[in-house]
Amino acid sequence: MKKLFVAGVLLLGFLGASAQTKIGYISTEELINAMPEADQANSALQDYQNSLQQQGNDYLQELNEKDSLFVKDSAKLSPATKELRRNDLVALYQKVQNWNQTSQQLLGEKQQTLLAPIRTKALETIKDVAKENGYTYVMDAAALIVSPPGDNILALVKKKLGLKDTPAKTPGVAKPTQ
């Protein structure tokens, strides 16, 4: 009997606590993409990527020119000079081969630098909206499989940021043809 009473009290306590819990969700990716700062960051990132690609092209062109010059002049070069130039070519070849990985790393670092303040602003605004509207928990929509449409706080956060609330694009759902 005592165990039944304790279980009942715990159940009532849980139900009482659950009634006060308000849960919302938001697509942080959609929010960040709607922010004008994201457009500026993406533009700067594209420019940076183009400059990295140009640098890689320059390395490749330099390699091709030095290789052609080496092939053309190799008959006239002393064995020691030939070895030095060959070593230079190998080093330049390795630089070209590693440039793709290096440029991806640099691009990732630049992306982090540019997007970190935008992400921070978005998360702080989400926290403010959650507090103002009594949400106990706010989860990222990408982590949810099923959720009720009434608890999506994206519109509230966009309003707080002064962003136009545009309807979300639905993924390509094909309409049946007749």
Coordinates of N, CA and C in Angstrom, one line a residue:
M1 N 0.8 -1.2 0.0 CA 0.0 0.0 0.0 C 0.9 1.3 0.0
K2 N 1.9 1.2 0.8 CA 2.8 2.4 0.9 C 3.5 2.6 -0.4
K3 N 3.9 1.6 -1.2 CA 4.5 1.7 -2.5 C 3.6 2.3 -3.5
L4 N 2.3 1.9 -3.4 CA 1.3 2.4 -4.3 C 1.1 3.9 -4.1
F5 N 1.1 4.3 -2.8 CA 0.9 5.7 -2.4 C 2.1 6.6 -3.0
V6 N 3.3 6.1 -2.8 CA 4.5 6.8 -3.2 C 4.5 6.9 -4.8
A7 N 4.1 5.8 -5.4 CA 4.0 5.8 -6.9 C 3.0 6.9 -7.4
G8 N 1.9 6.9 -6.7 CA 0.8 7.9 -7.0 C 1.3 9.3 -6.8
V9 N 2.0 9.6 -5.7 CA 2.5 10.9 -5.5 C 3.5 11.3 -6.5
L10 N 4.4 10.4 -6.9 CA 5.4 10.6 -7.9 C 4.7 10.9 -9.3
L11 N 3.7 10.2 -9.6 CA 3.0 10.3 -10.8 C 2.3 11.7 -10.9
L12 N 1.7 12.1 -9.8 CA 1.1 13.4 -9.7 C 2.1 14.5 -9.8
G13 N 3.2 14.3 -9.2 CA 4.3 15.3 -9.2 C 4.8 15.4 -10.7
F14 N 5.0 14.3 -11.3 CA 5.5 14.3 -12.7 C 4.5 15.0 -13.6
L15 N 3.2 14.7 -13.5 CA 2.2 15.3 -14.3 C 2.1 16.8 -14.1
G16 N 2.2 17.2 -12.8 CA 2.2 18.6 -12.5 C 3.4 19.4 -13.1
A17 N 4.5 18.7 -13.0 CA 5.7 19.4 -13.6 C 5.6 19.4 -15.1
S18 N 5.0 18.3 -15.7 CA 4.9 18.3 -17.2 C 3.9 19.3 -17.7
A19 N 2.9 19.6 -16.9 CA 1.9 20.6 -17.3 C 2.5 22.0 -17.5
Q20 N 3.6 22.2 -16.7 CA 4.2 23.6 -16.7 C 5.3 23.6 -17.8
T21 N 5.7 22.5 -18.4 CA 6.8 22.5 -19.4 C 6.2 22.9 -20.8
K22 N 6.8 23.9 -21.4 CA 6.5 24.3 -22.7 C 7.7 24.0 -23.6
I23 N 7.4 23.2 -24.7 CA 8.5 22.8 -25.5 C 8.3 23.4 -26.9
G24 N 9.4 24.0 -27.5 CA 9.3 24.6 -28.8 C 10.5 24.0 -29.6
Y25 N 10.4 24.3 -30.9 CA 11.5 23.9 -31.8 C 11.7 25.0 -32.8
I26 N 12.9 25.0 -33.5 CA 13.2 26.0 -34.5 C 14.3 25.4 -35.4
S27 N 14.2 25.8 -36.7 CA 15.3 25.4 -37.6 C 16.3 26.5 -37.6
T28 N 17.4 26.2 -36.8 CA 18.4 27.3 -36.7 C 19.1 27.5 -38.1
E29 N 19.2 26.5 -38.9 CA 19.7 26.7 -40.3 C 18.9 27.6 -41.1
E30 N 17.6 27.4 -41.0 CA 16.7 28.3 -41.8 C 16.7 29.7 -41.3
L31 N 16.8 29.9 -39.9 CA 16.9 31.2 -39.3 C 18.2 31.9 -39.8
I32 N 19.3 31.2 -39.7 CA 20.6 31.8 -40.1 C 20.6 32.2 -41.5
N33 N 20.1 31.3 -42.4 CA 20.0 31.6 -43.8 C 19.1 32.8 -44.1
A34 N 18.2 33.1 -43.3 CA 17.3 34.3 -43.5 C 17.9 35.6 -43.0
M35 N 19.0 35.5 -42.2 CA 19.6 36.7 -41.7 C 20.5 37.4 -42.8
P36 N 20.4 38.7 -42.9 CA 21.2 39.4 -43.9 C 22.7 39.3 -43.7
E37 N 23.1 39.1 -42.4 CA 24.5 38.9 -42.2 C 25.0 37.6 -42.8
A38 N 24.2 36.6 -42.9 CA 24.6 35.4 -43.6 C 24.9 35.6 -45.0
D39 N 24.1 36.4 -45.7 CA 24.4 36.7 -47.1 C 25.7 37.4 -47.3
Q40 N 26.0 38.3 -46.4 CA 27.3 39.0 -46.4 C 28.4 38.0 -46.2
A41 N 28.3 37.2 -45.2 CA 29.3 36.2 -44.9 C 29.5 35.2 -46.1
N42 N 28.4 34.8 -46.7 CA 28.5 33.8 -47.8 C 29.2 34.5 -49.0
S43 N 28.9 35.8 -49.2 CA 29.6 36.5 -50.3 C 31.1 36.6 -50.0
A44 N 31.5 37.0 -48.8 CA 32.9 37.1 -48.4 C 33.5 35.7 -48.5
L45 N 32.8 34.7 -48.1 CA 33.4 33.3 -48.2 C 33.6 32.9 -49.7
Q46 N 32.7 33.3 -50.5 CA 32.8 33.0 -51.9 C 34.0 33.7 -52.5
D47 N 34.2 34.9 -52.2 CA 35.4 35.7 -52.6 C 36.7 35.0 -52.1
Y48 N 36.7 34.6 -50.9 CA 37.9 34.0 -50.3 C 38.1 32.6 -51.0
Q49 N 37.1 31.9 -51.3 CA 37.3 30.6 -52.0 C 37.8 30.9 -53.4
N50 N 37.4 31.9 -54.1 CA 37.9 32.2 -55.4 C 39.4 32.6 -55.3
S51 N 39.7 33.3 -54.3 CA 41.2 33.7 -54.2 C 42.0 32.5 -53.9
L52 N 41.5 31.6 -53.1 CA 42.2 30.3 -52.8 C 42.4 29.5 -54.1
Q53 N 41.3 29.4 -54.9 CA 41.4 28.7 -56.1 C 42.4 29.3 -57.1
Q54 N 42.4 30.6 -57.1 CA 43.3 31.3 -58.0 C 44.8 31.0 -57.6
Q55 N 45.0 31.0 -56.2 CA 46.3 30.7 -55.7 C 46.8 29.3 -56.2
G56 N 45.8 28.4 -56.1 CA 46.1 27.0 -56.5 C 46.4 26.9 -58.0
N57 N 45.7 27.7 -58.8 CA 45.9 27.8 -60.2 C 47.3 28.4 -60.5
D58 N 47.7 29.4 -59.7 CA 49.0 30.0 -59.9 C 50.1 29.0 -59.6
Y59 N 49.9 28.2 -58.5 CA 50.9 27.2 -58.2 C 51.0 26.1 -59.3
L60 N 49.9 25.7 -59.9 CA 49.9 24.8 -61.0 C 50.6 25.3 -62.2
Q61 N 50.3 26.6 -62.5 CA 50.9 27.2 -63.7 C 52.5 27.3 -63.5
E62 N 52.9 27.7 -62.3 CA 54.3 27.8 -62.0 C 55.0 26.4 -62.1
L63 N 54.3 25.3 -61.7 CA 54.8 24.0 -61.8 C 55.0 23.6 -63.3
N64 N 53.9 23.9 -64.1 CA 54.0 23.6 -65.5 C 55.1 24.3 -66.2
E65 N 55.3 25.6 -65.9 CA 56.3 26.4 -66.5 C 57.7 25.9 -66.1
K66 N 57.9 25.6 -64.8 CA 59.2 25.1 -64.4 C 59.5 23.7 -64.9
D67 N 58.5 22.9 -65.0 CA 58.7 21.5 -65.6 C 59.0 21.6 -67.1
S68 N 58.4 22.5 -67.8 CA 58.7 22.6 -69.2 C 60.1 23.2 -69.4
L69 N 60.5 24.1 -68.6 CA 61.8 24.7 -68.6 C 62.9 23.6 -68.3
F70 N 62.6 22.8 -67.3 CA 63.5 21.7 -66.9 C 63.7 20.7 -68.0
V71 N 62.6 20.3 -68.6 CA 62.7 19.4 -69.7 C 63.5 20.0 -70.9
K72 N 63.2 21.2 -71.2 CA 63.9 21.9 -72.3 C 65.4 22.1 -72.0
D73 N 65.8 22.4 -70.8 CA 67.2 22.7 -70.5 C 67.9 21.6 -69.8
S74 N 67.3 20.5 -69.6 CA 68.0 19.4 -68.8 C 69.2 18.8 -69.5
A75 N 69.2 18.9 -70.8 CA 70.4 18.4 -71.6 C 71.6 19.3 -71.3
K76 N 71.4 20.5 -71.1 CA 72.5 21.5 -70.9 C 73.0 21.6 -69.5
L77 N 72.2 21.1 -68.5 CA 72.5 21.3 -67.1 C 73.5 20.2 -66.6
S78 N 74.3 20.7 -65.6 CA 75.2 19.8 -64.9 C 74.4 18.8 -64.0
P79 N 74.9 17.7 -63.7 CA 74.2 16.7 -62.8 C 73.7 17.4 -61.5
A80 N 74.6 18.2 -60.9 CA 74.2 18.8 -59.6 C 73.1 19.8 -59.8
T81 N 73.1 20.6 -60.8 CA 72.1 21.6 -61.1 C 70.8 20.9 -61.4
K82 N 70.9 19.8 -62.2 CA 69.7 19.0 -62.5 C 69.1 18.5 -61.3
E83 N 69.9 18.0 -60.4 CA 69.3 17.4 -59.1 C 68.6 18.5 -58.3
L84 N 69.2 19.7 -58.2 CA 68.6 20.8 -57.5 C 67.3 21.2 -58.1
R85 N 67.2 21.3 -59.4 CA 66.0 21.7 -60.1 C 64.9 20.6 -59.9
R86 N 65.4 19.4 -60.0 CA 64.4 18.2 -59.8 C 63.8 18.3 -58.4
N87 N 64.7 18.5 -57.4 CA 64.2 18.6 -56.0 C 63.2 19.8 -55.9
D88 N 63.5 20.9 -56.6 CA 62.6 22.1 -56.5 C 61.2 21.7 -57.2
L89 N 61.3 21.0 -58.3 CA 60.1 20.5 -59.0 C 59.3 19.6 -58.1
V90 N 59.9 18.7 -57.4 CA 59.2 17.7 -56.5 C 58.6 18.5 -55.4
A91 N 59.3 19.4 -54.8 CA 58.7 20.2 -53.7 C 57.5 21.0 -54.2
L92 N 57.6 21.6 -55.4 CA 56.5 22.4 -55.9 C 55.3 21.5 -56.3
Y93 N 55.6 20.3 -56.8 CA 54.6 19.3 -57.1 C 53.8 18.9 -55.8
Q94 N 54.5 18.7 -54.7 CA 53.9 18.3 -53.5 C 53.1 19.5 -52.9
K95 N 53.5 20.7 -53.2 CA 52.8 21.9 -52.7 C 51.5 22.0 -53.5
V96 N 51.5 21.7 -54.8 CA 50.3 21.7 -55.6 C 49.4 20.6 -55.1
Q97 N 49.9 19.4 -54.9 CA 49.1 18.3 -54.4 C 48.4 18.5 -53.1
N98 N 49.1 19.2 -52.2 CA 48.6 19.5 -50.9 C 47.7 20.7 -50.8
W99 N 47.7 21.5 -51.9 CA 47.0 22.8 -51.9 C 45.5 22.6 -51.7
N100 N 45.0 21.5 -52.3 CA 43.5 21.3 -52.2 C 43.1 21.1 -50.7
Q101 N 43.9 20.3 -50.0 CA 43.6 20.0 -48.6 C 43.8 21.3 -47.8
T102 N 44.9 22.0 -48.1 CA 45.2 23.2 -47.3 C 44.1 24.3 -47.6
S103 N 43.7 24.4 -48.8 CA 42.7 25.4 -49.1 C 41.4 25.1 -48.5
Q104 N 41.0 23.8 -48.4 CA 39.8 23.4 -47.7 C 39.9 23.7 -46.2
Q105 N 41.0 23.5 -45.6 CA 41.2 23.8 -44.2 C 41.1 25.3 -44.0
L106 N 41.7 26.1 -44.8 CA 41.7 27.6 -44.7 C 40.2 28.1 -44.9
L107 N 39.5 27.5 -45.8 CA 38.2 27.8 -46.1 C 37.3 27.5 -44.9
G108 N 37.5 26.4 -44.3 CA 36.7 26.0 -43.1 C 37.0 26.9 -42.0
E109 N 38.2 27.3 -41.8 CA 38.6 28.3 -40.7 C 37.9 29.6 -40.9
K110 N 37.9 30.1 -42.2 CA 37.3 31.4 -42.5 C 35.8 31.3 -42.3
Q111 N 35.2 30.2 -42.7 CA 33.8 30.0 -42.5 C 33.4 30.1 -41.0
Q112 N 34.2 29.4 -40.2 CA 34.0 29.5 -38.7 C 34.1 30.9 -38.2
T113 N 35.1 31.6 -38.7 CA 35.3 33.0 -38.2 C 34.1 33.9 -38.6
L114 N 33.6 33.7 -39.9 CA 32.6 34.6 -40.4 C 31.2 34.2 -39.8
L115 N 30.9 32.9 -39.6 CA 29.6 32.5 -39.1 C 29.4 32.4 -37.6
A116 N 30.5 32.4 -36.9 CA 30.4 32.3 -35.4 C 29.6 33.5 -34.8
P117 N 29.8 34.7 -35.2 CA 29.0 35.8 -34.6 C 27.6 35.7 -35.0
I118 N 27.3 35.3 -36.2 CA 25.9 35.2 -36.7 C 25.2 34.1 -35.9
R119 N 25.9 32.9 -35.8 CA 25.3 31.8 -35.0 C 25.0 32.3 -33.5
T120 N 26.0 33.0 -33.0 CA 25.8 33.5 -31.6 C 24.6 34.4 -31.5
K121 N 24.5 35.3 -32.4 CA 23.3 36.2 -32.4 C 22.0 35.5 -32.5
A122 N 22.0 34.5 -33.4 CA 20.8 33.7 -33.6 C 20.4 32.9 -32.3
L123 N 21.4 32.3 -31.7 CA 21.2 31.5 -30.5 C 20.7 32.4 -29.3
E124 N 21.3 33.6 -29.2 CA 20.9 34.5 -28.1 C 19.5 35.0 -28.3
T125 N 19.1 35.2 -29.6 CA 17.8 35.7 -29.9 C 16.8 34.6 -29.6
I126 N 17.1 33.3 -29.9 CA 16.3 32.2 -29.6 C 16.1 32.1 -28.1
K127 N 17.1 32.2 -27.3 CA 17.0 32.2 -25.9 C 16.1 33.3 -25.4
D128 N 16.3 34.5 -25.9 CA 15.4 35.6 -25.5 C 13.9 35.3 -25.8
V129 N 13.7 34.8 -27.0 CA 12.3 34.6 -27.4 C 11.7 33.4 -26.5
A130 N 12.5 32.4 -26.3 CA 12.0 31.3 -25.4 C 11.7 31.8 -24.0
K131 N 12.5 32.7 -23.5 CA 12.3 33.2 -22.1 C 11.0 34.1 -22.1
E132 N 10.9 35.0 -23.2 CA 9.8 35.9 -23.2 C 8.4 35.1 -23.4
N133 N 8.5 34.0 -24.1 CA 7.2 33.3 -24.4 C 7.0 32.0 -23.5
G134 N 7.8 31.9 -22.5 CA 7.6 30.8 -21.5 C 8.0 29.4 -22.0
Y135 N 8.9 29.3 -22.9 CA 9.4 28.0 -23.4 C 10.4 27.5 -22.4
T136 N 10.2 26.3 -21.9 CA 11.2 25.7 -21.0 C 12.3 25.1 -21.8
Y137 N 12.0 24.4 -23.0 CA 12.9 23.8 -23.8 C 12.7 24.2 -25.3
V138 N 13.8 24.5 -26.0 CA 13.7 24.7 -27.4 C 14.7 23.8 -28.1
M139 N 14.2 23.0 -29.0 CA 15.1 22.1 -29.7 C 15.3 22.5 -31.2
D140 N 16.4 22.0 -31.8 CA 16.6 22.3 -33.2 C 15.7 21.3 -34.0
A141 N 15.0 21.9 -35.0 CA 14.1 21.1 -35.8 C 14.8 20.0 -36.5
A142 N 16.1 20.1 -36.8 CA 16.8 19.1 -37.6 C 16.9 17.8 -36.7
A143 N 16.8 17.9 -35.4 CA 16.9 16.8 -34.5 C 15.6 16.1 -34.3
L144 N 14.5 16.7 -34.8 CA 13.2 16.2 -34.5 C 12.6 15.4 -35.7
I145 N 12.0 14.3 -35.4 CA 11.4 13.5 -36.5 C 9.9 13.9 -36.6
V146 N 9.2 14.0 -35.5 CA 7.8 14.4 -35.4 C 7.7 15.5 -34.4
S147 N 6.9 16.6 -34.8 CA 6.7 17.7 -33.9 C 5.4 18.4 -34.3
P148 N 4.7 18.9 -33.4 CA 3.5 19.7 -33.7 C 3.8 21.0 -34.3
P149 N 3.0 21.5 -35.3 CA 3.4 22.7 -36.0 C 3.2 24.0 -35.1
G150 N 2.4 23.9 -34.0 CA 2.1 25.0 -33.2 C 3.3 25.5 -32.4
D151 N 4.3 24.6 -32.2 CA 5.4 25.0 -31.3 C 6.7 25.4 -32.1
N152 N 6.5 25.6 -33.4 CA 7.7 26.1 -34.1 C 7.8 27.6 -33.8
I153 N 8.9 28.0 -33.3 CA 9.1 29.4 -32.9 C 9.9 30.3 -33.9
L154 N 10.1 29.7 -35.1 CA 10.8 30.4 -36.1 C 10.2 31.8 -36.4
A155 N 8.9 31.9 -36.5 CA 8.3 33.2 -36.8 C 8.5 34.2 -35.7
L156 N 8.5 33.7 -34.5 CA 8.7 34.6 -33.3 C 10.1 35.2 -33.3
V157 N 11.1 34.3 -33.6 CA 12.5 34.7 -33.6 C 12.8 35.7 -34.8
K158 N 12.2 35.4 -35.9 CA 12.4 36.2 -37.1 C 11.8 37.6 -36.8
K159 N 10.6 37.6 -36.1 CA 10.0 38.9 -35.8 C 10.9 39.7 -34.8
K160 N 11.5 39.0 -33.8 CA 12.4 39.7 -32.9 C 13.6 40.3 -33.6
L161 N 14.1 39.6 -34.6 CA 15.3 40.0 -35.4 C 14.9 41.1 -36.4
G162 N 13.6 41.3 -36.6 CA 13.2 42.2 -37.7 C 13.2 41.7 -39.1
L163 N 13.2 40.3 -39.2 CA 13.2 39.7 -40.5 C 11.8 39.4 -41.0
K164 N 11.7 39.5 -42.3 CA 10.4 39.2 -43.0 C 10.2 37.7 -42.8
D165 N 9.0 37.4 -42.4 CA 8.6 35.9 -42.2 C 8.1 35.4 -43.5
T166 N 9.0 34.6 -44.2 CA 8.6 34.0 -45.4 C 8.3 32.5 -45.1
P167 N 7.3 32.0 -45.8 CA 7.0 30.6 -45.6 C 8.2 29.7 -46.0
A168 N 8.3 28.6 -45.2 CA 9.4 27.7 -45.5 C 9.2 27.0 -46.8
K169 N 10.3 26.8 -47.5 CA 10.2 26.1 -48.8 C 10.1 24.6 -48.5
T170 N 9.2 23.9 -49.1 CA 9.1 22.5 -48.9 C 9.9 21.8 -49.9
P171 N 10.6 20.7 -49.5 CA 11.4 20.0 -50.4 C 10.6 19.5 -51.6
G172 N 11.3 19.3 -52.7 CA 10.6 19.0 -53.9 C 9.6 17.8 -53.8
V173 N 8.4 18.2 -53.6 CA 7.3 17.2 -53.5 C 6.6 17.3 -54.9
A174 N 6.7 16.2 -55.6 CA 6.1 16.2 -57.0 C 4.6 16.0 -56.9
K175 N 3.9 16.8 -57.6 CA 2.4 16.7 -57.7 C 2.1 15.6 -58.7
P176 N 1.1 14.8 -58.4 CA 0.8 13.7 -59.4 C 0.3 14.3 -60.7
T177 N 0.7 13.7 -61.8 CA 0.2 14.2 -63.1 C -0.9 13.3 -63.6
Q178 N -1.8 13.8 -64.4 CA -2.9 13.0 -64.8 C -2.7 12.6 -66.2

